Amino acid sequence: IPSIEIIAKLLKEGGFYAYHMGMALWSLGGLMFVLILYKSKLIPRLISVWGLIGYIILLSGSISELFGHNEIIDIISVIPGGIFEITLSVWLIIKGFTPLAIVSETV
């Protein structure tokens, strides 16, 4: 039945666009997050800069995917941000936030 094939294709395309718009919004939120981490010095600034770069790459990759599908860009654009998120998680589990930054914020 041709109408079911058309609906299936529309749903697949809609899912693709919804995913990449969601990732673009996620990267904007991530940019705000790492800028706060950078300014507050709660974690080493190198990790914050790494996150900033990763989320910029994710944003540019998501936007470029909306205008033309490229499997390589799709895969490569998520790697730096993903490694940042894993590194941040491990850092916070092992080291936690910088105590001086927390004290100076509460005073």
CSV table of N, CA and C in Angstrom, one decimal:
chain,number,residue,atom,x,y,z
A,1,ILE,N,0.9,-1.2,0.0
A,1,ILE,CA,0.0,0.0,0.0
A,1,ILE,C,0.9,1.2,0.0
A,2,PRO,N,0.8,2.1,-1.0
A,2,PRO,CA,1.7,3.2,-1.2
A,2,PRO,C,1.5,4.3,0.0
A,3,SER,N,0.3,4.4,0.5
A,3,SER,CA,0.1,5.4,1.5
A,3,SER,C,0.9,5.1,2.8
A,4,ILE,N,0.9,3.8,3.2
A,4,ILE,CA,1.7,3.4,4.4
A,4,ILE,C,3.2,3.6,4.2
A,5,GLU,N,3.7,3.4,2.9
A,5,GLU,CA,5.1,3.7,2.7
A,5,GLU,C,5.4,5.1,2.8
A,6,ILE,N,4.5,6.0,2.3
A,6,ILE,CA,4.7,7.4,2.4
A,6,ILE,C,4.7,7.9,3.9
A,7,ILE,N,3.7,7.3,4.7
A,7,ILE,CA,3.7,7.7,6.1
A,7,ILE,C,5.0,7.2,6.8
A,8,ALA,N,5.4,6.0,6.5
A,8,ALA,CA,6.6,5.5,7.1
A,8,ALA,C,7.8,6.4,6.7
A,9,LYS,N,7.9,6.8,5.5
A,9,LYS,CA,9.0,7.7,5.1
A,9,LYS,C,8.9,9.0,5.8
A,10,LEU,N,7.7,9.6,5.9
A,10,LEU,CA,7.6,10.9,6.6
A,10,LEU,C,7.9,10.7,8.1
A,11,LEU,N,7.6,9.6,8.7
A,11,LEU,CA,7.9,9.4,10.1
A,11,LEU,C,9.4,9.3,10.3
A,12,LYS,N,10.0,8.6,9.4
A,12,LYS,CA,11.5,8.4,9.5
A,12,LYS,C,12.2,9.7,9.3
A,13,GLU,N,11.8,10.5,8.3
A,13,GLU,CA,12.4,11.9,8.1
A,13,GLU,C,12.1,12.8,9.3
A,14,GLY,N,10.9,12.7,9.8
A,14,GLY,CA,10.5,13.6,11.0
A,14,GLY,C,11.3,13.2,12.2
A,15,GLY,N,11.6,11.9,12.4
A,15,GLY,CA,12.4,11.5,13.5
A,15,GLY,C,13.9,12.0,13.4
A,16,PHE,N,14.4,12.0,12.2
A,16,PHE,CA,15.7,12.5,11.9
A,16,PHE,C,15.8,14.0,12.2
A,17,TYR,N,14.9,14.7,11.7
A,17,TYR,CA,14.9,16.2,11.9
A,17,TYR,C,14.7,16.5,13.4
A,18,ALA,N,13.8,15.8,14.1
A,18,ALA,CA,13.5,16.0,15.5
A,18,ALA,C,14.8,15.7,16.3
A,19,TYR,N,15.5,14.7,16.0
A,19,TYR,CA,16.7,14.3,16.7
A,19,TYR,C,17.7,15.4,16.6
A,20,HIS,N,18.0,15.9,15.4
A,20,HIS,CA,19.0,16.9,15.2
A,20,HIS,C,18.6,18.2,15.8
A,21,MET,N,17.4,18.6,15.7
A,21,MET,CA,17.0,19.8,16.4
A,21,MET,C,17.1,19.7,17.9
A,22,GLY,N,16.8,18.5,18.4
A,22,GLY,CA,17.0,18.3,19.8
A,22,GLY,C,18.4,18.3,20.2
A,23,MET,N,19.3,17.8,19.4
A,23,MET,CA,20.7,17.8,19.7
A,23,MET,C,21.3,19.3,19.6
A,24,ALA,N,20.7,20.1,18.7
A,24,ALA,CA,21.1,21.5,18.7
A,24,ALA,C,20.7,22.2,19.9
A,25,LEU,N,19.5,21.9,20.4
A,25,LEU,CA,19.1,22.6,21.7
A,25,LEU,C,19.9,22.1,22.8
A,26,TRP,N,20.2,20.8,22.8
A,26,TRP,CA,21.0,20.2,23.9
A,26,TRP,C,22.4,20.9,23.9
A,27,SER,N,23.0,21.1,22.8
A,27,SER,CA,24.3,21.7,22.7
A,27,SER,C,24.2,23.2,23.2
A,28,LEU,N,23.1,23.9,22.9
A,28,LEU,CA,23.0,25.3,23.5
A,28,LEU,C,23.0,25.2,25.0
A,29,GLY,N,22.2,24.3,25.5
A,29,GLY,CA,22.2,24.2,27.0
A,29,GLY,C,23.5,23.8,27.6
A,30,GLY,N,24.2,22.9,26.8
A,30,GLY,CA,25.6,22.5,27.2
A,30,GLY,C,26.6,23.7,27.2
A,31,LEU,N,26.4,24.5,26.2
A,31,LEU,CA,27.3,25.7,26.2
A,31,LEU,C,27.1,26.6,27.4
A,32,MET,N,25.8,26.8,27.7
A,32,MET,CA,25.6,27.6,28.9
A,32,MET,C,26.1,27.0,30.2
A,33,PHE,N,26.0,25.7,30.3
A,33,PHE,CA,26.5,24.9,31.4
A,33,PHE,C,28.0,25.0,31.5
A,34,VAL,N,28.8,24.8,30.4
A,34,VAL,CA,30.2,24.9,30.5
A,34,VAL,C,30.7,26.3,30.7
A,35,LEU,N,30.0,27.3,30.3
A,35,LEU,CA,30.4,28.7,30.6
A,35,LEU,C,30.2,29.0,32.0
A,36,ILE,N,29.2,28.5,32.7
A,36,ILE,CA,29.0,28.6,34.1
A,36,ILE,C,30.2,27.9,34.9
A,37,LEU,N,30.5,26.7,34.4
A,37,LEU,CA,31.6,26.0,35.0
A,37,LEU,C,32.9,26.7,34.9
A,38,TYR,N,33.1,27.3,33.7
A,38,TYR,CA,34.3,28.1,33.4
A,38,TYR,C,34.5,29.3,34.3
A,39,LYS,N,33.4,30.0,34.4
A,39,LYS,CA,33.4,31.3,35.2
A,39,LYS,C,33.5,31.0,36.7
A,40,SER,N,32.9,29.9,37.2
A,40,SER,CA,32.8,29.6,38.6
A,40,SER,C,34.1,28.9,39.1
A,41,LYS,N,34.9,28.3,38.2
A,41,LYS,CA,36.1,27.6,38.5
A,41,LYS,C,35.8,26.4,39.4
A,42,LEU,N,34.6,25.8,39.2
A,42,LEU,CA,34.3,24.6,40.0
A,42,LEU,C,35.0,23.3,39.6
A,43,ILE,N,35.5,23.3,38.3
A,43,ILE,CA,36.3,22.3,37.8
A,43,ILE,C,37.5,22.9,37.1
A,44,PRO,N,38.5,22.2,36.7
A,44,PRO,CA,39.6,22.8,36.0
A,44,PRO,C,39.1,23.4,34.7
A,45,ARG,N,39.7,24.6,34.4
A,45,ARG,CA,39.3,25.3,33.2
A,45,ARG,C,39.5,24.6,31.9
A,46,LEU,N,40.5,23.7,31.9
A,46,LEU,CA,40.8,22.9,30.7
A,46,LEU,C,39.6,22.0,30.4
A,47,ILE,N,39.0,21.4,31.4
A,47,ILE,CA,37.9,20.6,31.1
A,47,ILE,C,36.7,21.4,30.6
A,48,SER,N,36.5,22.6,31.2
A,48,SER,CA,35.4,23.5,30.7
A,48,SER,C,35.6,23.9,29.3
A,49,VAL,N,36.9,24.3,28.9
A,49,VAL,CA,37.2,24.6,27.5
A,49,VAL,C,36.9,23.5,26.6
A,50,TRP,N,37.3,22.3,27.0
A,50,TRP,CA,37.1,21.1,26.3
A,50,TRP,C,35.6,20.9,26.0
A,51,GLY,N,34.8,21.1,27.0
A,51,GLY,CA,33.3,21.0,26.9
A,51,GLY,C,32.8,22.1,25.9
A,52,LEU,N,33.3,23.3,26.0
A,52,LEU,CA,32.9,24.4,25.2
A,52,LEU,C,33.2,24.0,23.7
A,53,ILE,N,34.4,23.5,23.4
A,53,ILE,CA,34.7,23.1,22.1
A,53,ILE,C,33.8,21.9,21.6
A,54,GLY,N,33.6,21.0,22.5
A,54,GLY,CA,32.8,19.8,22.2
A,54,GLY,C,31.4,20.2,21.8
A,55,TYR,N,30.8,21.1,22.6
A,55,TYR,CA,29.4,21.5,22.3
A,55,TYR,C,29.3,22.4,21.1
A,56,ILE,N,30.3,23.2,20.8
A,56,ILE,CA,30.3,24.0,19.5
A,56,ILE,C,30.4,23.0,18.4
A,57,ILE,N,31.2,22.0,18.4
A,57,ILE,CA,31.2,21.0,17.4
A,57,ILE,C,29.9,20.3,17.2
A,58,LEU,N,29.3,19.9,18.4
A,58,LEU,CA,28.0,19.3,18.3
A,58,LEU,C,26.9,20.2,17.7
A,59,LEU,N,26.9,21.4,18.1
A,59,LEU,CA,26.0,22.4,17.5
A,59,LEU,C,26.1,22.5,16.0
A,60,SER,N,27.4,22.7,15.6
A,60,SER,CA,27.6,22.8,14.1
A,60,SER,C,27.3,21.6,13.4
A,61,GLY,N,27.6,20.4,14.0
A,61,GLY,CA,27.3,19.1,13.3
A,61,GLY,C,25.8,18.9,13.2
A,62,SER,N,25.1,19.3,14.2
A,62,SER,CA,23.6,19.1,14.2
A,62,SER,C,23.0,20.0,13.2
A,63,ILE,N,23.4,21.2,13.1
A,63,ILE,CA,22.9,22.2,12.1
A,63,ILE,C,23.2,21.8,10.7
A,64,SER,N,24.5,21.3,10.5
A,64,SER,CA,24.8,20.8,9.2
A,64,SER,C,24.1,19.6,8.8
A,65,GLU,N,23.7,18.7,9.7
A,65,GLU,CA,22.9,17.6,9.4
A,65,GLU,C,21.5,18.0,9.0
A,66,LEU,N,21.0,19.1,9.5
A,66,LEU,CA,19.6,19.5,9.1
A,66,LEU,C,19.6,19.9,7.7
A,67,PHE,N,20.7,20.4,7.1
A,67,PHE,CA,20.8,20.9,5.8
A,67,PHE,C,21.3,19.9,4.8
A,68,GLY,N,21.8,18.8,5.2
A,68,GLY,CA,22.3,17.7,4.4
A,68,GLY,C,22.9,16.6,5.2
A,69,HIS,N,22.4,15.4,4.9
A,69,HIS,CA,22.8,14.2,5.7
A,69,HIS,C,24.2,13.7,5.3
A,70,ASN,N,25.1,13.6,6.3
A,70,ASN,CA,26.4,13.0,6.0
A,70,ASN,C,26.8,12.2,7.2
A,71,GLU,N,26.9,10.9,7.0
A,71,GLU,CA,27.1,9.9,8.2
A,71,GLU,C,28.4,10.2,8.9
A,72,ILE,N,29.4,10.7,8.2
A,72,ILE,CA,30.7,11.0,8.9
A,72,ILE,C,30.6,12.2,9.9
A,73,ILE,N,29.9,13.2,9.4
A,73,ILE,CA,29.7,14.4,10.2
A,73,ILE,C,28.8,14.0,11.4
A,74,ASP,N,27.8,13.2,11.2
A,74,ASP,CA,26.9,12.8,12.2
A,74,ASP,C,27.7,12.0,13.4
A,75,ILE,N,28.6,11.2,13.0
A,75,ILE,CA,29.4,10.4,14.0
A,75,ILE,C,30.5,11.3,14.7
A,76,ILE,N,31.2,12.0,13.9
A,76,ILE,CA,32.3,12.8,14.4
A,76,ILE,C,31.9,14.0,15.3
A,77,SER,N,30.7,14.5,15.0
A,77,SER,CA,30.3,15.7,15.8
A,77,SER,C,29.9,15.4,17.2
A,78,VAL,N,29.6,14.1,17.5
A,78,VAL,CA,29.2,13.8,18.9
A,78,VAL,C,30.4,13.3,19.7
A,79,ILE,N,31.5,13.0,19.1
A,79,ILE,CA,32.6,12.4,19.9
A,79,ILE,C,33.2,13.4,20.9
A,80,PRO,N,33.6,14.6,20.6
A,80,PRO,CA,34.2,15.5,21.6
A,80,PRO,C,33.3,15.8,22.8
A,81,GLY,N,32.1,16.1,22.5
A,81,GLY,CA,31.1,16.3,23.6
A,81,GLY,C,30.9,15.1,24.4
A,82,GLY,N,30.8,14.0,23.8
A,82,GLY,CA,30.6,12.7,24.6
A,82,GLY,C,31.8,12.4,25.5
A,83,ILE,N,33.0,12.6,25.0
A,83,ILE,CA,34.2,12.4,25.8
A,83,ILE,C,34.2,13.4,26.9
A,84,PHE,N,33.8,14.6,26.7
A,84,PHE,CA,33.8,15.6,27.7
A,84,PHE,C,32.8,15.2,28.8
A,85,GLU,N,31.6,14.7,28.4
A,85,GLU,CA,30.6,14.3,29.4
A,85,GLU,C,31.1,13.2,30.3
A,86,ILE,N,31.8,12.2,29.7
A,86,ILE,CA,32.3,11.1,30.4
A,86,ILE,C,33.4,11.6,31.3
A,87,THR,N,34.3,12.4,30.8
A,87,THR,CA,35.4,12.9,31.6
A,87,THR,C,34.9,13.7,32.8
A,88,LEU,N,33.9,14.6,32.6
A,88,LEU,CA,33.3,15.4,33.6
A,88,LEU,C,32.7,14.5,34.7
A,89,SER,N,32.0,13.4,34.3
A,89,SER,CA,31.4,12.5,35.2
A,89,SER,C,32.5,11.8,36.1
A,90,VAL,N,33.5,11.3,35.5
A,90,VAL,CA,34.6,10.6,36.2
A,90,VAL,C,35.3,11.6,37.1
A,91,TRP,N,35.5,12.8,36.6
A,91,TRP,CA,36.2,13.9,37.4
A,91,TRP,C,35.4,14.2,38.7
A,92,LEU,N,34.1,14.4,38.5
A,92,LEU,CA,33.2,14.7,39.7
A,92,LEU,C,33.1,13.5,40.7
A,93,ILE,N,33.1,12.3,40.2
A,93,ILE,CA,33.1,11.2,41.1
A,93,ILE,C,34.4,11.0,41.9
A,94,ILE,N,35.5,11.3,41.2
A,94,ILE,CA,36.8,11.1,41.9
A,94,ILE,C,37.2,12.3,42.7
A,95,LYS,N,37.1,13.5,42.1
A,95,LYS,CA,37.6,14.7,42.7
A,95,LYS,C,36.5,15.6,43.3
A,96,GLY,N,35.4,15.6,42.7
A,96,GLY,CA,34.3,16.5,43.2
A,96,GLY,C,34.6,18.0,42.7
A,97,PHE,N,33.8,18.9,43.2
A,97,PHE,CA,34.0,20.3,42.8
A,97,PHE,C,35.2,20.9,43.6
A,98,THR,N,35.8,21.9,43.1
A,98,THR,CA,36.9,22.6,43.9
A,98,THR,C,36.3,23.2,45.1
A,99,PRO,N,36.8,22.9,46.3
A,99,PRO,CA,36.2,23.4,47.6
A,99,PRO,C,36.3,24.9,47.7
A,100,LEU,N,37.4,25.5,47.3
A,100,LEU,CA,37.5,27.0,47.4
A,100,LEU,C,36.5,27.7,46.5
A,101,ALA,N,36.1,27.2,45.4
A,101,ALA,CA,35.1,27.8,44.6
A,101,ALA,C,33.8,27.8,45.2
A,102,ILE,N,33.5,26.7,45.9
A,102,ILE,CA,32.2,26.5,46.6
A,102,ILE,C,32.1,27.5,47.8
A,103,VAL,N,33.2,27.6,48.5
A,103,VAL,CA,33.2,28.5,49.7
A,103,VAL,C,33.1,29.9,49.3
A,104,SER,N,33.8,30.3,48.2
A,104,SER,CA,33.8,31.7,47.8
A,104,SER,C,32.4,32.1,47.2
A,105,GLU,N,31.7,31.1,46.7
A,105,GLU,CA,30.4,31.4,46.1
A,105,GLU,C,29.4,31.6,47.2
A,106,THR,N,29.5,30.9,48.4
A,106,THR,CA,28.5,31.0,49.4
A,106,THR,C,28.8,32.2,50.4
A,107,VAL,N,30.0,32.8,50.3
A,107,VAL,CA,30.3,33.9,51.2
A,107,VAL,C,29.8,35.2,50.7
